[in-house]
CSV table of C-alpha atoms in Angstrom, one decimal:
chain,number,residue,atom,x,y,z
A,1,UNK,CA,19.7,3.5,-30.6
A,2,UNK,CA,20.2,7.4,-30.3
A,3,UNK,CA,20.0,8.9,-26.8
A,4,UNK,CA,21.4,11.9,-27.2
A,5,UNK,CA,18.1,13.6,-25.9
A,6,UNK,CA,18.6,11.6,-22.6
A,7,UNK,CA,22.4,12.7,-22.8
A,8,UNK,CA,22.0,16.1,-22.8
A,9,UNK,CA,19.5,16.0,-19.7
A,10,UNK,CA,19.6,13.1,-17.8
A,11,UNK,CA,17.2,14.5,-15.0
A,12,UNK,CA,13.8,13.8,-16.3
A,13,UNK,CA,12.3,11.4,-18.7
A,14,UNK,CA,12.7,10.7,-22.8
A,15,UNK,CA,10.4,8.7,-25.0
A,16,UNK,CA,12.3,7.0,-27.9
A,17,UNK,CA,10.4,5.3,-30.6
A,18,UNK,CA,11.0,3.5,-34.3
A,19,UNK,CA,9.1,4.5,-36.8
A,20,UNK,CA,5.9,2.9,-37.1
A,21,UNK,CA,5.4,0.0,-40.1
A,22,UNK,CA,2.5,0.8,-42.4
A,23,UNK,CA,1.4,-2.9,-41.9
A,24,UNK,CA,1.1,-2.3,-38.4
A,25,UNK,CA,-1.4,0.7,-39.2
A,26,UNK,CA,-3.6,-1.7,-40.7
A,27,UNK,CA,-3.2,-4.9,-39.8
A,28,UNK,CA,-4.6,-6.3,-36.4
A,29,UNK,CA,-1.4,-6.8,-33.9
A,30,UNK,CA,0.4,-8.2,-30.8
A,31,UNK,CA,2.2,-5.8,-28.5
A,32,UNK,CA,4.5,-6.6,-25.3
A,33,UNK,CA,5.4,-4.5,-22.5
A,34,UNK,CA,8.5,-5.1,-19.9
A,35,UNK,CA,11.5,-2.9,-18.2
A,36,UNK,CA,14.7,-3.7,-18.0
A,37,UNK,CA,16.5,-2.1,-14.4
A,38,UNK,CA,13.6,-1.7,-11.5
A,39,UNK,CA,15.9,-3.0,-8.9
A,40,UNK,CA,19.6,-1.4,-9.5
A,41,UNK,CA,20.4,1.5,-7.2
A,42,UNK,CA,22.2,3.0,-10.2
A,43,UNK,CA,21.3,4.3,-13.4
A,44,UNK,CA,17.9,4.9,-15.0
A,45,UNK,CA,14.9,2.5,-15.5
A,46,UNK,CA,13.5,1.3,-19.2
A,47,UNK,CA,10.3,0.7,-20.2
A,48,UNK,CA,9.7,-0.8,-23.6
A,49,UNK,CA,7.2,-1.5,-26.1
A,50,UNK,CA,7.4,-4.0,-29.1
A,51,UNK,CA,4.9,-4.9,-31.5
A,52,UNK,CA,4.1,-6.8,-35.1
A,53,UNK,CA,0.9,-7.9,-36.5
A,54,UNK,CA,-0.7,-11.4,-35.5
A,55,UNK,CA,0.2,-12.4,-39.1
A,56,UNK,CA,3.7,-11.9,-38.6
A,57,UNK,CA,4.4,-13.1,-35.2
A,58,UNK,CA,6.1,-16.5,-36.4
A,59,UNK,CA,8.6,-14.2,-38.3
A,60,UNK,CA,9.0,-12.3,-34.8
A,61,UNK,CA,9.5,-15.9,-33.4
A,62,UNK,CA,11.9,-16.9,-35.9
A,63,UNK,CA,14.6,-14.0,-34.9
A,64,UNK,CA,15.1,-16.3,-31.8
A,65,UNK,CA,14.2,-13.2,-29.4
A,66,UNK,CA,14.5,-14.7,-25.6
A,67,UNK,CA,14.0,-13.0,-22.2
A,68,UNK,CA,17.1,-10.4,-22.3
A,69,UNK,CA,18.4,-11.6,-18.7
A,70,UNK,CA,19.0,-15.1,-20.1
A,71,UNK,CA,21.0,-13.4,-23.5
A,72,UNK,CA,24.6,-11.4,-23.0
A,73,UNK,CA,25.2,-8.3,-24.1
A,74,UNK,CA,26.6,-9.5,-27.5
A,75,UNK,CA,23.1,-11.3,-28.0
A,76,UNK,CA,20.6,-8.1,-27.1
A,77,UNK,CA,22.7,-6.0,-29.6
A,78,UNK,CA,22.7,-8.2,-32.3
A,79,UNK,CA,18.8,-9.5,-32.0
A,80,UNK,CA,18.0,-5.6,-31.7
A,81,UNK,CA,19.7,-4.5,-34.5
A,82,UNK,CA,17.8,-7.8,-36.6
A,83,UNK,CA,14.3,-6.0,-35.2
A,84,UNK,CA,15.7,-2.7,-36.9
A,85,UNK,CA,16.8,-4.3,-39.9
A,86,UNK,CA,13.0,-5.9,-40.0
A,87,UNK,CA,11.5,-2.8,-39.4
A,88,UNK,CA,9.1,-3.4,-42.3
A,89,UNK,CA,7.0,-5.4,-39.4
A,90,UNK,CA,8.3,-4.7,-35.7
A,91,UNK,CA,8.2,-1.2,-34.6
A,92,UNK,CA,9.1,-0.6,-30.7
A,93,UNK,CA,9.0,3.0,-28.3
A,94,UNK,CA,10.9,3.3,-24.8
A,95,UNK,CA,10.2,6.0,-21.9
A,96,UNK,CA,13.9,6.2,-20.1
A,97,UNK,CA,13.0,7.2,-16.5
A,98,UNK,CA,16.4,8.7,-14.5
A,99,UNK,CA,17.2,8.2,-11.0
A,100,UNK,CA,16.4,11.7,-9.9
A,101,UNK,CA,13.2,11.4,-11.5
A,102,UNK,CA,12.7,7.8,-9.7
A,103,UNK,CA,13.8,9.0,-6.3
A,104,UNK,CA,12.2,12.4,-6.4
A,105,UNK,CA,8.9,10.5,-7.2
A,106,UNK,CA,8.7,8.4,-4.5
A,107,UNK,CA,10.1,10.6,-2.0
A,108,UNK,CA,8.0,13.6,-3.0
A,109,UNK,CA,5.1,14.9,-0.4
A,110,UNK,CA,2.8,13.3,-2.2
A,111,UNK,CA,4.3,9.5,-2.6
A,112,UNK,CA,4.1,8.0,-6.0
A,113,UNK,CA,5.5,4.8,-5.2
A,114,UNK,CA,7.6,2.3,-7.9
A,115,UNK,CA,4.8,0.0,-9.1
A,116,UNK,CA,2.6,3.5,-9.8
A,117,UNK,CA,5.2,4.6,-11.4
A,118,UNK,CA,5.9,1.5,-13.4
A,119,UNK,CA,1.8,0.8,-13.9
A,120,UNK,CA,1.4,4.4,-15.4
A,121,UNK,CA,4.7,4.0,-17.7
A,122,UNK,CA,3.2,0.9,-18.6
A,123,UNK,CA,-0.1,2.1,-19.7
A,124,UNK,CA,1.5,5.6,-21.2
A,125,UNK,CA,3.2,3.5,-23.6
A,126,UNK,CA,0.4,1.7,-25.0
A,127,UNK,CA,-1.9,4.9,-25.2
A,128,UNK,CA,1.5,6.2,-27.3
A,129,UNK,CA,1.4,3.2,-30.2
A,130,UNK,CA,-2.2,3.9,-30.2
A,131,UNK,CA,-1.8,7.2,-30.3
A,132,UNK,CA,0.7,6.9,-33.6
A,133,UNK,CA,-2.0,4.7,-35.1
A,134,UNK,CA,-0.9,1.2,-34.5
A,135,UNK,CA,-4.0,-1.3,-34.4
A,136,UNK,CA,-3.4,-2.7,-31.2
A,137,UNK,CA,-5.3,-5.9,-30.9
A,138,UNK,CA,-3.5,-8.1,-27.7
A,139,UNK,CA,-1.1,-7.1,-25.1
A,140,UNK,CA,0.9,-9.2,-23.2
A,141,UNK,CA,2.8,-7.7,-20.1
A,142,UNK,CA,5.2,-8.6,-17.8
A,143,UNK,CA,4.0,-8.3,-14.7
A,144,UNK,CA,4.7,-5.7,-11.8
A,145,UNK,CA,2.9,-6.4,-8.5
A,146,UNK,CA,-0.2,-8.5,-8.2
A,147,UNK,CA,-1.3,-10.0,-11.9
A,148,UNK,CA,-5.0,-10.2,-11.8
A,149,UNK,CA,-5.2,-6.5,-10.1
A,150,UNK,CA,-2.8,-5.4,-13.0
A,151,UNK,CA,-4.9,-7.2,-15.9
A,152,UNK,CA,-8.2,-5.7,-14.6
A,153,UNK,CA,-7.0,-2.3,-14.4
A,154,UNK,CA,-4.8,-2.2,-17.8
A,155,UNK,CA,-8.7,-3.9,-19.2
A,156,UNK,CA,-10.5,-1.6,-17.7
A,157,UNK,CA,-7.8,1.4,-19.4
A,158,UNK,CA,-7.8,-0.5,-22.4
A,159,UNK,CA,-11.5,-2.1,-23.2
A,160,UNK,CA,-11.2,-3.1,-26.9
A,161,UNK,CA,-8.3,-4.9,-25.7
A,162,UNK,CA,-7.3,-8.2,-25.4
A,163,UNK,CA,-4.8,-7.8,-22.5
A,164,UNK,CA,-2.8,-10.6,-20.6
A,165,UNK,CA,-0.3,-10.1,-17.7
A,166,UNK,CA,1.8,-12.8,-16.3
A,167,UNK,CA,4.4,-13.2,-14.1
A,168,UNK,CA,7.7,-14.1,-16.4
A,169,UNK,CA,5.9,-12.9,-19.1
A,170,UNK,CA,9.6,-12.3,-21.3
A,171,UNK,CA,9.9,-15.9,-20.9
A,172,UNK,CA,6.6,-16.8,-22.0
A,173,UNK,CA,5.3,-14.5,-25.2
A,174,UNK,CA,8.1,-13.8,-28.0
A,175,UNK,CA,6.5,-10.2,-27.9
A,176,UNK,CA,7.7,-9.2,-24.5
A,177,UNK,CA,10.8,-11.0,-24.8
A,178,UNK,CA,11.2,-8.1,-27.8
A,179,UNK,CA,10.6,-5.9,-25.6
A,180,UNK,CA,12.7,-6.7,-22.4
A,181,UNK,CA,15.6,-6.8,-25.4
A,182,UNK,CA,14.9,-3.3,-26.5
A,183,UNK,CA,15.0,-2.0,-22.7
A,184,UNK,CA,17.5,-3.8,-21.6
A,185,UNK,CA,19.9,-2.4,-24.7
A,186,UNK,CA,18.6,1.2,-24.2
A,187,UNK,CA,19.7,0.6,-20.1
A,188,UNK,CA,22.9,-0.5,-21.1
A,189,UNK,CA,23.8,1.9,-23.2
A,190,UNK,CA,22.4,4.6,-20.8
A,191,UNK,CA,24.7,3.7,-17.9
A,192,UNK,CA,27.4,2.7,-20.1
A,193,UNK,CA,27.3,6.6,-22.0
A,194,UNK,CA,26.3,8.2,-18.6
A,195,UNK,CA,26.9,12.4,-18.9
A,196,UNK,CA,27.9,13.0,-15.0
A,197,UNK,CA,26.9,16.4,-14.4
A,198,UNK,CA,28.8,16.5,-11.1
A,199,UNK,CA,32.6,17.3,-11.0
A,200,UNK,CA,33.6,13.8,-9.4
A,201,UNK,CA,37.5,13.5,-8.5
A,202,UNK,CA,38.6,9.6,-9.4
A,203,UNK,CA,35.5,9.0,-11.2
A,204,UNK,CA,34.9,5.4,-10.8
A,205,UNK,CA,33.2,3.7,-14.1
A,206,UNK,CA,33.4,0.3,-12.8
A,207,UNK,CA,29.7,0.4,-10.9
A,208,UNK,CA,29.6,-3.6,-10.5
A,209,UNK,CA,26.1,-4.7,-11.4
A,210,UNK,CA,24.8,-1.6,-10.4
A,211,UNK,CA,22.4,-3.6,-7.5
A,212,UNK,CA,22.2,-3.3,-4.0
A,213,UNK,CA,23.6,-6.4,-2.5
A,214,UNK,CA,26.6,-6.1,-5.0
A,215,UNK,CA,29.9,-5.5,-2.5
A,216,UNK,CA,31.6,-3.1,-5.6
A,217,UNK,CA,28.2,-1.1,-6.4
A,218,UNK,CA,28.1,-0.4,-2.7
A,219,UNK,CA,31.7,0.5,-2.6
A,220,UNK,CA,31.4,2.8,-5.2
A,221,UNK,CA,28.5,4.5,-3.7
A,222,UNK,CA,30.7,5.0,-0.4
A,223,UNK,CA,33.5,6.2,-2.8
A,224,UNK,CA,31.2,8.7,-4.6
A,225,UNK,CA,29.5,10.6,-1.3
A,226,UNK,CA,29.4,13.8,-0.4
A,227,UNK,CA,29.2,14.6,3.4
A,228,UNK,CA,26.8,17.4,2.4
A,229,UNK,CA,25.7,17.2,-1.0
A,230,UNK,CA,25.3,13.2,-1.4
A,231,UNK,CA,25.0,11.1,-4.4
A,232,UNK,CA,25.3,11.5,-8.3
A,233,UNK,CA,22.0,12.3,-10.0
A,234,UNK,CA,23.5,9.2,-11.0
A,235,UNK,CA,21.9,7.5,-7.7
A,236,UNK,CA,18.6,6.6,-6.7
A,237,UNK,CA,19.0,8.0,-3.3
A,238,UNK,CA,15.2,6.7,-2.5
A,239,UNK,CA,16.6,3.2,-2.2
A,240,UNK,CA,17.4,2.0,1.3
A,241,UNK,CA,20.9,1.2,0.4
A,242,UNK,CA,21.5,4.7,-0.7
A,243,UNK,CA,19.8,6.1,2.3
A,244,UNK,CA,21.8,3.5,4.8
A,245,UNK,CA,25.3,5.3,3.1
A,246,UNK,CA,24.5,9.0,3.5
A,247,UNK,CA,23.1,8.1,7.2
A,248,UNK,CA,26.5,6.6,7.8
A,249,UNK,CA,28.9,8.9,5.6
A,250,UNK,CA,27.6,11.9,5.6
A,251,UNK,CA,26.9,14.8,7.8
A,252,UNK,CA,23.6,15.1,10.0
A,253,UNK,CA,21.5,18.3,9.5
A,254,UNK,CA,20.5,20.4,12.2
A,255,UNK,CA,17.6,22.6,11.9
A,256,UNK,CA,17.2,26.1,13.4
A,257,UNK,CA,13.8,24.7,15.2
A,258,UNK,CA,15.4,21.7,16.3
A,259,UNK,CA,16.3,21.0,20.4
A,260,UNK,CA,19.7,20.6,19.8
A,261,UNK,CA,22.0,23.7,20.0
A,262,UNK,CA,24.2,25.2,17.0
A,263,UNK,CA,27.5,23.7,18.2
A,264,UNK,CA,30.0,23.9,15.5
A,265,UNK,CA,32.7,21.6,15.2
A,266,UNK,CA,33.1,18.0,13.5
A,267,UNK,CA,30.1,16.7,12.1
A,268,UNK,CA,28.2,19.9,11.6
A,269,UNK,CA,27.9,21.2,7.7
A,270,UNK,CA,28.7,24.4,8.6
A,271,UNK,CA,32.4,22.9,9.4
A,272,UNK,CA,32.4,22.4,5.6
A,273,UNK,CA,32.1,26.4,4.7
A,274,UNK,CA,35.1,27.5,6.5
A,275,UNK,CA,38.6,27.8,5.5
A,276,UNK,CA,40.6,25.0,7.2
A,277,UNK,CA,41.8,22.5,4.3
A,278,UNK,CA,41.3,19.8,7.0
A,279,UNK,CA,37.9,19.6,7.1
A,280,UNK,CA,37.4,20.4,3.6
A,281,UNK,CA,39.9,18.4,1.7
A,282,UNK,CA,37.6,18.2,-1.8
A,283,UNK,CA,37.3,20.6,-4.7
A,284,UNK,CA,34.4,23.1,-3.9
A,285,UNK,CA,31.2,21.3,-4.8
A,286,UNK,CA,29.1,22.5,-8.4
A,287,UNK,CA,27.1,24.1,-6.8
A,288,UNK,CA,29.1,26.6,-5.2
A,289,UNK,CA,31.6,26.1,-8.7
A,290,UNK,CA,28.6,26.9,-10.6
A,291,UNK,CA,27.7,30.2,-8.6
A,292,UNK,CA,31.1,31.5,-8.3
A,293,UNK,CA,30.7,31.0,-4.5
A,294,UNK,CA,34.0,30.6,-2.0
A,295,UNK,CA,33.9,30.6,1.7
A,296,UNK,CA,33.9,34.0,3.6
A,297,UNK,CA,35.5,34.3,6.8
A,298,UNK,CA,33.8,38.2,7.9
A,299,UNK,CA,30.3,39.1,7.0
């Protein structure tokens, strides 16, 4: 699987796709939609798409394809490369979504919470296989949220349709399960390949399982902290994990209309622009590396 579009900017979004079979042009067929990392504060989520024609599901069925949280890593690579081996009949497409992109969403002034954002991913990548020509004839989804509301309004999207979402859906339709393989390998590799863009002293690659409640994710998140910059891009700093660090680790912000007066001294950011190695004892953050900027002591 090549991301080298989401390596050289892992800010935004991608779309990766296989190409589609000519059968699948033609031929009436299945299609199953599922994500692989909604819940990690780390790392970017996947949503996939995989699809074959009705006539051909049995040989979809027969590569023993199974909900990817139930398979190791091992498995998902090897029952992904047999769907790109039988390419002749299963064609698949992927939107990566980055932390920044998550967090920046749902913390914008205008909230676009997760389910939206997972709903509208969702439904973008269906449009997409009918948009490259694939005669889309049933979809099976995993479901995010309520089921019924989520059926009625991919329905209403999709009319000539046949749609069904359920919850475990990867467990229940072969289709989905090829799906939740495909984003599950593309997340995987994503976080294993990860292009930090920050200058990060000790980087840290051992994340844990990249989830909240995991004791080493949080302790790499407390290791990884800047007091004024925060996280990593590689962060979803929406997440109230995330949040509960900075709020403990790093520096408050005072603003120029707020009560409070403009004390300097410990715990004020301006503390970090001055010259005194004690209270700046990191390299200069990117930002000020990237500007050529140093601290000035006279104006």
């Amino acid at each position: 699987m090549d991301l080298s579009e989401l390596e050289r900017d892992n800010t935004g979004r991608c779309r990766l796709s296989s190409p589609v079979p000519p059968v699948c042009l033609k031929e009436p067929c299945v299609l199953g939609v599922d994500e692989a990392g909604r819940g990690p504060v780390l790392g970017p989520m996947v949503y996939a798409i995989c699809y074959c024609p009705l006539s051909r599901l049995e040989d979809l069925e027969a590569l023993k394809v199974a909900d990817s949280k139930t398979l190791s890593e091992s498995e998902r690579d090897r029952l992904f490369a047999k769907m790109e081996k039988d390419g002749d009949f299963v064609g698949w497409a992927l939107d990566v979504l980055s932390p920044n992109l998550i967090s920046t969403s749902m913390l914008g002034r205008v909230k676009y919470n997760l389910n939206a954002l997972s709903h509208d991913t969702a439904t973008g990548l269906v449009q997409f296989a009918l948009d490259q020509g694939v005669n889309v004839a049933q979809v099976f989804v995993d479901t995010v949220g309520l089921p019924e509301t989520y059926q009625e309004r991919l329905q209403q999207r999709f009319p000539g349709i046949e749609v069904t979402v359920k919850a475990k859906a990867d467990a229940l339709y072969p289709v989905v399960s090829a799906a939740s393989i495909c984003a599950k390998v593309a997340r995987d590799q994503a976080v294993k390949n990860w292009k930090f863009v920050e200058k990060l002293q000790d980087l840290d690659t051992d994340y844990g399982s990249g989830y909240p409640n995991d004791p080493k994710t949080k302790a790499w998140l407390r290791k990884h902290v800047d007091p004024v910059f925060g996280f990593p891009q590689f962060v979803r700093f929406s997440w109230r994990t995330a949040q509960s660090i900075l709020e403990s680790e790093a520096e408050d912000v005072t603003w120029e209309d707020s009560e409070t007066g403009d004390q300097e001294g410990p715990g004020k950011i301006k503390s970090y622009f001055s010259e005194s190695p004690q209270t700046c004892p990191r390299l200069p953050h990117r930002y000020f590396q990237e500007r050529g900027l140093g601290s000035a002591t006279v104006l």
